[in-house]
Tab-separated table of C-alpha atoms in Angstrom:
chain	number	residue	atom	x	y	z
A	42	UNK	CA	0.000	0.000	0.000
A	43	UNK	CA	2.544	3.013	1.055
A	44	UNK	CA	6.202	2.935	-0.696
A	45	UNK	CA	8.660	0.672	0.970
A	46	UNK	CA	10.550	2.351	3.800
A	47	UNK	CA	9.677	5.922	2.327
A	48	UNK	CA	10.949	7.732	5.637
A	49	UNK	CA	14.389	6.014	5.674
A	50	UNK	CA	15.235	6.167	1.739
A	51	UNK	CA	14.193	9.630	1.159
A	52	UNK	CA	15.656	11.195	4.563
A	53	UNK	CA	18.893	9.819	3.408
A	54	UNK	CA	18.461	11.048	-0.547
A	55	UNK	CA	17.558	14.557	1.387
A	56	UNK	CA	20.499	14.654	3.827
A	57	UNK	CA	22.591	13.642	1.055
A	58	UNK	CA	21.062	16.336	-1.073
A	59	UNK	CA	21.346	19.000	1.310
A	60	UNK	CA	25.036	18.442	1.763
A	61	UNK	CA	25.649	18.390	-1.930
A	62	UNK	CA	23.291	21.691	-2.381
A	63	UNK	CA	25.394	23.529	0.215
A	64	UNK	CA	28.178	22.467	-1.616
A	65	UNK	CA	26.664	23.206	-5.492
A	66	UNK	CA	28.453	27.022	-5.482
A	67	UNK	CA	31.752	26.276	-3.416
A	68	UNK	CA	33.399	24.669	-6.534
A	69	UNK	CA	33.427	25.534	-10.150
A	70	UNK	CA	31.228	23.624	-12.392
A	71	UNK	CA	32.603	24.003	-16.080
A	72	UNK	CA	36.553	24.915	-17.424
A	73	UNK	CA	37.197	26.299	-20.402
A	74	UNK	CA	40.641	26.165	-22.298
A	75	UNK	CA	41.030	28.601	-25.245
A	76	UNK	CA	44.057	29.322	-26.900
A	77	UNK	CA	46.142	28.705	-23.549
A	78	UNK	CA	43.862	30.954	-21.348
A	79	UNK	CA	41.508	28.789	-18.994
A	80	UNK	CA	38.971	30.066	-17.207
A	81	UNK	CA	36.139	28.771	-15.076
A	82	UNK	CA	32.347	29.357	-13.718
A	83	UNK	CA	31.033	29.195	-10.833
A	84	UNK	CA	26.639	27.910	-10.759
A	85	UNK	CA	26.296	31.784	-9.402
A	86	UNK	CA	28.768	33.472	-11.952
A	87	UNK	CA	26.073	33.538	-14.879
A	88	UNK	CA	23.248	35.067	-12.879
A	89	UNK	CA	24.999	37.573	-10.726
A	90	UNK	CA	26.618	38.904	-14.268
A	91	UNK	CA	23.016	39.029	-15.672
A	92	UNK	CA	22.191	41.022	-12.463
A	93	UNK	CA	23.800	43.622	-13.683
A	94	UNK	CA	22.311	44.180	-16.812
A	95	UNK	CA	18.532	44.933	-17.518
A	96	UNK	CA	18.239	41.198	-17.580
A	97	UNK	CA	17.797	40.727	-14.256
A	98	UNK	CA	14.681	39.188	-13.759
A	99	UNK	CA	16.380	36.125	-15.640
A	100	UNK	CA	18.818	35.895	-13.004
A	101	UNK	CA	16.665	35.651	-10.422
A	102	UNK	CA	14.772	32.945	-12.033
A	103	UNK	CA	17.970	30.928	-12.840
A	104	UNK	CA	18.973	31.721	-9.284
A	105	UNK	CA	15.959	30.387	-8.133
A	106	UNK	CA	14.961	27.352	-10.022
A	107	UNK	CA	18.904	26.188	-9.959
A	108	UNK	CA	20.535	27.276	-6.205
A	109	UNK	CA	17.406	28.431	-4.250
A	110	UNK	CA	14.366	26.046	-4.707
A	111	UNK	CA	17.044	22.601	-4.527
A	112	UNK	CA	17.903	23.943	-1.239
A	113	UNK	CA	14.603	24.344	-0.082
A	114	UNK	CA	13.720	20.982	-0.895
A	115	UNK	CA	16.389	19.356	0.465
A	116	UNK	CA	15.979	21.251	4.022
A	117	UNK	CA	12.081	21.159	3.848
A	118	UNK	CA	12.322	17.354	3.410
A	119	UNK	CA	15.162	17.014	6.100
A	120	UNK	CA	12.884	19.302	8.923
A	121	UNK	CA	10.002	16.991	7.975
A	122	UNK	CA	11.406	13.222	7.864
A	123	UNK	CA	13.485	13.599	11.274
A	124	UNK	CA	10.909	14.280	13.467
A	125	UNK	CA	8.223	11.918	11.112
A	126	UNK	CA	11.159	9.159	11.859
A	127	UNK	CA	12.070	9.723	15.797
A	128	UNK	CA	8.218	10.852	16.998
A	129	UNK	CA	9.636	14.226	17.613
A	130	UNK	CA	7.408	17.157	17.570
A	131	UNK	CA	8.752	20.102	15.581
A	132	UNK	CA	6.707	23.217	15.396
A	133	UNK	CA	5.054	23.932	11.764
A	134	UNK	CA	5.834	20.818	10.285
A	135	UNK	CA	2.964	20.689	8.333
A	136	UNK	CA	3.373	24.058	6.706
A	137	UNK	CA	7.076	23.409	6.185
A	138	UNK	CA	5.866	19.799	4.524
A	139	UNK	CA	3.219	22.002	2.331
A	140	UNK	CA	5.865	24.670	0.567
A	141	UNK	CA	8.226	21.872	0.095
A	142	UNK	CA	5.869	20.247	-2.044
A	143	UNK	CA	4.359	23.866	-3.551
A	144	UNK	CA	7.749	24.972	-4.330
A	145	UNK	CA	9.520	21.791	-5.172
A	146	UNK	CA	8.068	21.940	-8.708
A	147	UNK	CA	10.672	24.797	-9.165
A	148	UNK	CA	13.764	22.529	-8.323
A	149	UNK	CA	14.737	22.493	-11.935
A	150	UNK	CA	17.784	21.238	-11.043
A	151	UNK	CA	17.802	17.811	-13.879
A	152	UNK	CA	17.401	20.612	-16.569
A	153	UNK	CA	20.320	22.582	-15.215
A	154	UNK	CA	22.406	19.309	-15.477
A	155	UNK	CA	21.229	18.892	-19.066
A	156	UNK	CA	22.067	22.515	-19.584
A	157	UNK	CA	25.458	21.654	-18.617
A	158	UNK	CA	25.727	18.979	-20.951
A	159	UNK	CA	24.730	21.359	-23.592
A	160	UNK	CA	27.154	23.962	-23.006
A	161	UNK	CA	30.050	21.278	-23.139
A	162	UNK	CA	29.409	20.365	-26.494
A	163	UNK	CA	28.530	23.844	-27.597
A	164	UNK	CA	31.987	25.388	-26.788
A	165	UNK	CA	33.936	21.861	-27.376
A	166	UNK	CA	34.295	23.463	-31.164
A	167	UNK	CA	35.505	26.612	-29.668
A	168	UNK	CA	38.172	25.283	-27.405
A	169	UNK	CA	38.453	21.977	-24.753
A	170	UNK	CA	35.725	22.493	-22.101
A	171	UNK	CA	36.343	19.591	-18.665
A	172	UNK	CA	33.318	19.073	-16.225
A	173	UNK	CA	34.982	20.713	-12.748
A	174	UNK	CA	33.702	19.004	-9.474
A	175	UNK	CA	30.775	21.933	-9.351
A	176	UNK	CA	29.384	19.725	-12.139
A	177	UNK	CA	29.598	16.414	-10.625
A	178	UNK	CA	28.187	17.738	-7.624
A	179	UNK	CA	25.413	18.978	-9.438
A	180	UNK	CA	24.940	15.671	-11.324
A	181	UNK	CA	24.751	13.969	-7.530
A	182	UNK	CA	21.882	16.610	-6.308
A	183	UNK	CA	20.048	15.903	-9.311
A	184	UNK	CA	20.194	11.863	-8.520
A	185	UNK	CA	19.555	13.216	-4.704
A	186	UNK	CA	16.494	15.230	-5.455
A	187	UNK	CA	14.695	12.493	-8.461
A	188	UNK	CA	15.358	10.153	-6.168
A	189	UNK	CA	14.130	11.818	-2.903
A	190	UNK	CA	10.743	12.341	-5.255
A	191	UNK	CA	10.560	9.013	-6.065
A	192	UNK	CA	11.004	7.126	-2.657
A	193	UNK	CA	8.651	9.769	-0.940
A	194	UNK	CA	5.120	8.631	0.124
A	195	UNK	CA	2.942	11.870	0.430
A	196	UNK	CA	0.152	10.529	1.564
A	197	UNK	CA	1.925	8.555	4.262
A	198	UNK	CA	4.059	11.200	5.906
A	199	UNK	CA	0.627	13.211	5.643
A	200	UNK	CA	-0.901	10.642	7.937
A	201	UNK	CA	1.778	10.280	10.072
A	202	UNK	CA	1.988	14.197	10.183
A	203	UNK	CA	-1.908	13.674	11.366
A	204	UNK	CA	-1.198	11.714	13.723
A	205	UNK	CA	2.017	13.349	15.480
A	206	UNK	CA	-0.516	16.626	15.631
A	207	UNK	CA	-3.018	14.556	17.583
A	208	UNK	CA	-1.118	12.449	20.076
A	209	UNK	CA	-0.472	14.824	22.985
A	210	UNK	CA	3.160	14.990	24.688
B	176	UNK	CA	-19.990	6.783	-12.408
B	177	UNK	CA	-20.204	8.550	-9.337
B	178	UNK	CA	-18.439	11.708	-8.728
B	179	UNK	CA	-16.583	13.656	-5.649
B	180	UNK	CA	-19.061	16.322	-6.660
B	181	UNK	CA	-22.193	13.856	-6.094
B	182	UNK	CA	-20.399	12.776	-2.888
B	183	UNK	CA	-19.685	16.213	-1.288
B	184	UNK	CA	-16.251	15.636	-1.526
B	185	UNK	CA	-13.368	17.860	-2.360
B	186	UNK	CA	-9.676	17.050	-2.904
B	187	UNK	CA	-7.200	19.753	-1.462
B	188	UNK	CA	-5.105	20.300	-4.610
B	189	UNK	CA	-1.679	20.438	-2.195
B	190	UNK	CA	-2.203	17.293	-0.180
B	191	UNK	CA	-4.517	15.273	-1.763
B	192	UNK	CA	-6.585	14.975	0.832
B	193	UNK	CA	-10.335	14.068	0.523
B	194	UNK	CA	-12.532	16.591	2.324
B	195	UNK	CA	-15.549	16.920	3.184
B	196	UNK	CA	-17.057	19.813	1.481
B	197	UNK	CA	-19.761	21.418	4.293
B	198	UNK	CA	-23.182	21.451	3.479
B	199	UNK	CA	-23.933	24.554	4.574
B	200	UNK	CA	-21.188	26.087	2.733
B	201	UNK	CA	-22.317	30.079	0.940
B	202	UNK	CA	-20.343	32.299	-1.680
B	203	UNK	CA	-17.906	34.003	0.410
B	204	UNK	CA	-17.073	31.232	3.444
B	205	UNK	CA	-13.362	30.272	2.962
B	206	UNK	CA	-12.642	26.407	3.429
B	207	UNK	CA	-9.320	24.751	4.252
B	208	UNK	CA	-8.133	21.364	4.033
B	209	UNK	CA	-8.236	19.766	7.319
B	210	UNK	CA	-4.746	17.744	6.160
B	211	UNK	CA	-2.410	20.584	5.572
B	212	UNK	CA	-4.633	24.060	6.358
B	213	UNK	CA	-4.656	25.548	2.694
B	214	UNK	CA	-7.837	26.754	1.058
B	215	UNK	CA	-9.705	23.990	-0.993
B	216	UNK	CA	-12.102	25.022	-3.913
B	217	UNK	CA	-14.617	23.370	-5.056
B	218	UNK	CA	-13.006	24.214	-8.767
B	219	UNK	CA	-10.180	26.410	-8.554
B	220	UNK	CA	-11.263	30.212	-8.601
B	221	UNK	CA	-11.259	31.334	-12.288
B	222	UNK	CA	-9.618	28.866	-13.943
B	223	UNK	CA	-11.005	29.090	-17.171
B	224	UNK	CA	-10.299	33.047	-17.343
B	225	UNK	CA	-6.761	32.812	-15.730
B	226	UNK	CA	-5.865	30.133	-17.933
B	227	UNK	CA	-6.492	31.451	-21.257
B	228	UNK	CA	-5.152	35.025	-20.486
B	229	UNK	CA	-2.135	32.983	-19.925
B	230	UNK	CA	-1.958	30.647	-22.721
B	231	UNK	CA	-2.797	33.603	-25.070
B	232	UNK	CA	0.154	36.167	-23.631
B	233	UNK	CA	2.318	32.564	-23.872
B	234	UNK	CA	1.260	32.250	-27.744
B	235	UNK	CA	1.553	36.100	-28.230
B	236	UNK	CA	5.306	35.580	-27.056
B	237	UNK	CA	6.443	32.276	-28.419
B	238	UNK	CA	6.988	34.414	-31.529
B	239	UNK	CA	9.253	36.964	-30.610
B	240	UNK	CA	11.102	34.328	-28.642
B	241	UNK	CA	11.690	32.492	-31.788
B	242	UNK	CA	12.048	35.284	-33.970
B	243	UNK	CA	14.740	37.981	-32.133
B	244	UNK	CA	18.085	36.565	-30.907
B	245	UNK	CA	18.326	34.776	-27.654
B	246	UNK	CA	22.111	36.369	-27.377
B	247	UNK	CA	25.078	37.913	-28.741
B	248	UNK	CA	28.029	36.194	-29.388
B	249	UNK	CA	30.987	37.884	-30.371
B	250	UNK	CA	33.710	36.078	-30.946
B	251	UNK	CA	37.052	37.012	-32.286
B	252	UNK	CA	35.519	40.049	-34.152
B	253	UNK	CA	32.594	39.227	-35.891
B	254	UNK	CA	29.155	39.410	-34.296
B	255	UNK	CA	26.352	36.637	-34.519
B	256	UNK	CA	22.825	37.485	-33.136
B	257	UNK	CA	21.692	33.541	-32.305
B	258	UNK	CA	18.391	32.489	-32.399
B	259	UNK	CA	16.860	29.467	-30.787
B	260	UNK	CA	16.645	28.138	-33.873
B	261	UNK	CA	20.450	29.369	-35.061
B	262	UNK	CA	21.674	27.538	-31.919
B	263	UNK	CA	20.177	24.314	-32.588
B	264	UNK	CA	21.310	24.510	-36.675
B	265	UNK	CA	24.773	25.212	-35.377
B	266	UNK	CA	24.767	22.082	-32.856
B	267	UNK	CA	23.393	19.970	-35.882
B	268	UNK	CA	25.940	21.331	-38.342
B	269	UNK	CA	29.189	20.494	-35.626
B	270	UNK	CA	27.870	16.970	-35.895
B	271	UNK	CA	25.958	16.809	-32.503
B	272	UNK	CA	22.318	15.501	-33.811
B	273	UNK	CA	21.399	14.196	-30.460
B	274	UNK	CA	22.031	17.231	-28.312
B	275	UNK	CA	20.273	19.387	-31.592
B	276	UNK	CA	17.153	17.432	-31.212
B	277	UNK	CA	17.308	17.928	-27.278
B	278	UNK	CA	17.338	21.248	-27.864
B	279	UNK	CA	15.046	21.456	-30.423
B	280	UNK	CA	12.524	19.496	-28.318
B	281	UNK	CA	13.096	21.179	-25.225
B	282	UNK	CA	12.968	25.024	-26.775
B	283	UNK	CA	10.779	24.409	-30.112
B	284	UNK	CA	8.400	21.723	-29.646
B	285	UNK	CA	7.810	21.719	-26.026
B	286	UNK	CA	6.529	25.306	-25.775
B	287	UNK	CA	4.092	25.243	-28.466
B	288	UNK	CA	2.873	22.045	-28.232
B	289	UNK	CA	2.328	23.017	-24.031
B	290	UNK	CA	0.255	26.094	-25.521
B	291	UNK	CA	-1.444	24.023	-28.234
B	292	UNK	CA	-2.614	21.197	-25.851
B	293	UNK	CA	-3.805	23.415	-23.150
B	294	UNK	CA	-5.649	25.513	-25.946
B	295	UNK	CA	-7.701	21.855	-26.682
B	296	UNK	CA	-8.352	21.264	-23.286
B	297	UNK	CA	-9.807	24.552	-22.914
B	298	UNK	CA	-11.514	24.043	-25.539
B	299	UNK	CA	-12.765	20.936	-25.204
B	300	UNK	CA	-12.837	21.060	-21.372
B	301	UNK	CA	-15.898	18.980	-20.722
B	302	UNK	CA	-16.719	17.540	-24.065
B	303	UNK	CA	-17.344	14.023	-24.123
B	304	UNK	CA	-16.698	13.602	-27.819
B	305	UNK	CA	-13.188	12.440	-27.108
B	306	UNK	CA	-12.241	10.057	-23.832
B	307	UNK	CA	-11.589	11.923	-21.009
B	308	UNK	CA	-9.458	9.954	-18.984
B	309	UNK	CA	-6.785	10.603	-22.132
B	310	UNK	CA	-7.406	14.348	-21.884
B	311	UNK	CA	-6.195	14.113	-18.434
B	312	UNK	CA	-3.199	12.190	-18.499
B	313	UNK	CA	-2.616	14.966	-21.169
B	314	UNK	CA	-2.447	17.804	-19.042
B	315	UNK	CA	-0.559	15.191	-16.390
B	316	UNK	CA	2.405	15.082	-19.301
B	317	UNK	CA	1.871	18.708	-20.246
B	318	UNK	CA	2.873	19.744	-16.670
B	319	UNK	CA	5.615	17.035	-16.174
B	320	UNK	CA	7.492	18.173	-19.389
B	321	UNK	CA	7.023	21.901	-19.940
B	322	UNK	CA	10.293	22.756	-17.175
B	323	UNK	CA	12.528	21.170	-19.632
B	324	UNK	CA	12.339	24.343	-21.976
B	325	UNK	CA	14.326	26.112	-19.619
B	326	UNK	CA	17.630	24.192	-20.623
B	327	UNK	CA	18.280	27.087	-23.052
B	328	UNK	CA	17.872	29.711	-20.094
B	329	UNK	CA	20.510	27.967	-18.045
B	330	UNK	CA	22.059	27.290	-21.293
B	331	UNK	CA	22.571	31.337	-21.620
B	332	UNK	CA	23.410	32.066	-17.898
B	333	UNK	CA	26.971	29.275	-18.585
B	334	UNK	CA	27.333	31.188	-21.463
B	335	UNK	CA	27.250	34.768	-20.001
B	336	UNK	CA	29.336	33.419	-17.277
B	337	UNK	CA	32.752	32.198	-19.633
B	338	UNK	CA	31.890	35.135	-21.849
B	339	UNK	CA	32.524	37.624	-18.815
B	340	UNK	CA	35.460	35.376	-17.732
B	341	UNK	CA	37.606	36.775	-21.064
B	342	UNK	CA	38.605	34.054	-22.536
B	343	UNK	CA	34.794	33.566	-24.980
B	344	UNK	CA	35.459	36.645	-25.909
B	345	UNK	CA	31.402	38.458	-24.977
B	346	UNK	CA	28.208	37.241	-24.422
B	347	UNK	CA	25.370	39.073	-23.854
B	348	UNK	CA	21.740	38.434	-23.596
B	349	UNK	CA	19.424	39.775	-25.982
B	350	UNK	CA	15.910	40.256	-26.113
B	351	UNK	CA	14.681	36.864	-27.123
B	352	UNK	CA	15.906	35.735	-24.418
B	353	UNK	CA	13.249	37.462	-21.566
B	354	UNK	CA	10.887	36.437	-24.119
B	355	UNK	CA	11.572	32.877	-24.439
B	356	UNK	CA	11.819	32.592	-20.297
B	357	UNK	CA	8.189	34.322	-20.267
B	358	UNK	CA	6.634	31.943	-22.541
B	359	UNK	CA	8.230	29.170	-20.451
B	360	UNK	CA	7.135	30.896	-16.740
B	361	UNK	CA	3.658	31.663	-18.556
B	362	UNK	CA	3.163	28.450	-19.430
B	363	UNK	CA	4.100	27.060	-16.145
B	364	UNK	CA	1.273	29.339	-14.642
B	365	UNK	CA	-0.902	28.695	-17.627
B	366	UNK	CA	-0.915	24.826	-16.253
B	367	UNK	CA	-0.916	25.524	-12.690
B	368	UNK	CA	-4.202	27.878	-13.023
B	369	UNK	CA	-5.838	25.162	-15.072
B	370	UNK	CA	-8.107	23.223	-12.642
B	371	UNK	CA	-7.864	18.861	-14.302
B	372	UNK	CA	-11.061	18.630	-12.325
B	373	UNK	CA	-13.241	20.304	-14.906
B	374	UNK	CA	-12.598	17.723	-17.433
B	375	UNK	CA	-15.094	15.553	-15.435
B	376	UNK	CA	-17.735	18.137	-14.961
B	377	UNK	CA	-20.975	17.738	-16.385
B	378	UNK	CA	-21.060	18.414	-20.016
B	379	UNK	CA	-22.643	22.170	-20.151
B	380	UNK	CA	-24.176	23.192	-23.663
């Protein structure tokens, strides 16, 4: 009837997630070599120049759909799970549980890897481009957060929710 | 076949949860989900109206999208305006078919087929000419796939980013470009405003 073990599987894919989402801007994601000069980007490097321009209402909807709404996903799912897992009570669970799901349709973070994937063999005529460990990292959220989706039983961490309102401490 | 409607009950479009829609109920009360607290509607307020303002401003901008340049490259001197279209011809002509035909699916097809198919279902919305259960795994697979035409948004922001770096020489976004992301945010709305459930109302002449 529910998923198998959907609190255990996707509380790990999120805690894994999270860890690679606070990671996602600390290294660079692409280099690019062209005619001896190498130079790499950072997932923030594109937006914040785009910030600048009149164009920044794109940037904040990269910025959001690629660094922001991940994030939120990963630590809405992690504040949920724990105390769904221990018994705990935590206070606004259920509104935390609500925008995770409300907002996690913005996590666009599989089309960002693709976007990657794109770029490489875009520039590849222009010069050697190498995947940096931003990009792997990215790759790794995006297995984190289809995965997290996929082993997470709404309906049965709604229940449970239910039911860890009701029972009084 | 018996409906929620026929049943008094409502689904809260966040949780899923089956509620109990009160008898009593008048224009004007405000009902939440008992599940997760957020407002339930019977049918989603305005759907109809919200939904075809948005598909129409989404068709309206599809075109400049396609037809001004998404950016600015200039590289070594000369300076090339790229479409959507120009970008995918120049992946297909460097020998990368697959990645051209993700692109072209993801910034072409997707987009306008998102605004045809939630044109029919407008249209159609109740009809029972055609089978309704297909109509609705139709707008299921319209919202699933309609975030992938933002691969040439993120696309753009890796390019901006080496351009500024100095070594790809410039890059610089051009019009198309806030276009293109409307049409793809519009649509998003466009399918989010859309209420599934009146596919199964009663057929009104």
């Amino acid at each position: 009837m529910w998923k198998p073990e959907t609190v255990n599987r996707t509380l790990s894919f999120a805690v894994a997630g999270l860890c690679l989402a606070l990671l996602s801007n600390a290294y660079p994601v692409l280099t690019f070599n062209f005619k001896g000069n190498s130079a790499s980007n950072f997932l923030t490097t594109g937006p914040l120049q785009l910030m600048n321009g009149i164009y920044w209402p794109l940037a904040l909807i990269i910025l959001w759909t690629s660094l922001f709404a991940p994030a939120f996903k990963m630590i809405g799912l992690t504040y949920v799970l724990i105390p769904v897992k221990f018994g705990w009570r935590f206070p606004g669970v259920t509104r935390v549980f609500k925008y995770t799901l409300t907002s996690g349709k913005w996590c666009l973070i599989e089309v960002y890897a693709a976007g990657i994937l794109v770029a490489i063999t875009k520039l590849d005529e222009m010069g050697s481009t190498e995947m940096d460990m931003g990009a792997y990292i990215l790759f790794g959220l995006f297995l984190c957060s289809i995965l997290a989706t996929k082993c997470l039983d709404r309906e049965f961490i709604w229940e449970k929710l239910v039911k860890l309102q009701k029972a009084k401490p | 076949m018996t409906t929620g409607t026929e049943l008094g009950i409502v689904k809260c479009m966040v949780c899923e949860a089956d509620n109990r829609w009160p008898t009593n109920f008048r224009k004007g009360d405000v009902c939440r989900c008992y599940r997760c607290g957020e407002k339930i509607h019977h049918r989603k307020p305005n759907s109809l109206h919200r939904t075809w303002a948005f598909v129409i401003a989404g068709l309206i901008l599809y075109l400049p999208a396609n037809l001004f340049p998404v950016m600015t490259l200039t590289l070594t001197g000369d300076v090339q305006p790229l479409t959507v279209w120009g970008g995918v011809m120049e992946l297909y002509d460097s020998g990368m078919a697959p990645v051209a035909g993700l692109v072209f699916c993801a910034s072409i097809v997707i987009p306008l087929m998102k605004l045809v198919t939630l044109l029919y279902l407008l249209i159609m919305r109740s009809s029972t000419r055609y089978s309704r259960k297909d109509r609705a795994y139709l707008y299921r697979a319209v919202e699933i796939v309609g975030v992938w035409s933002m691969v040439d948004i993120f696309l753009l922001s890796i390019l901006v980013a080496l351009g500024q770096l100095g070594v790809l020489a410039t890059v610089i976004p051009d019009v198309g470009a806030v276009a293109f992301a409307s049409v793809v945010i519009l649509t998003l709305f466009a399918a989010d405003f859309f209420d599934p459930r009146l596919i199964w109302d009663k057929e009104t002449a």
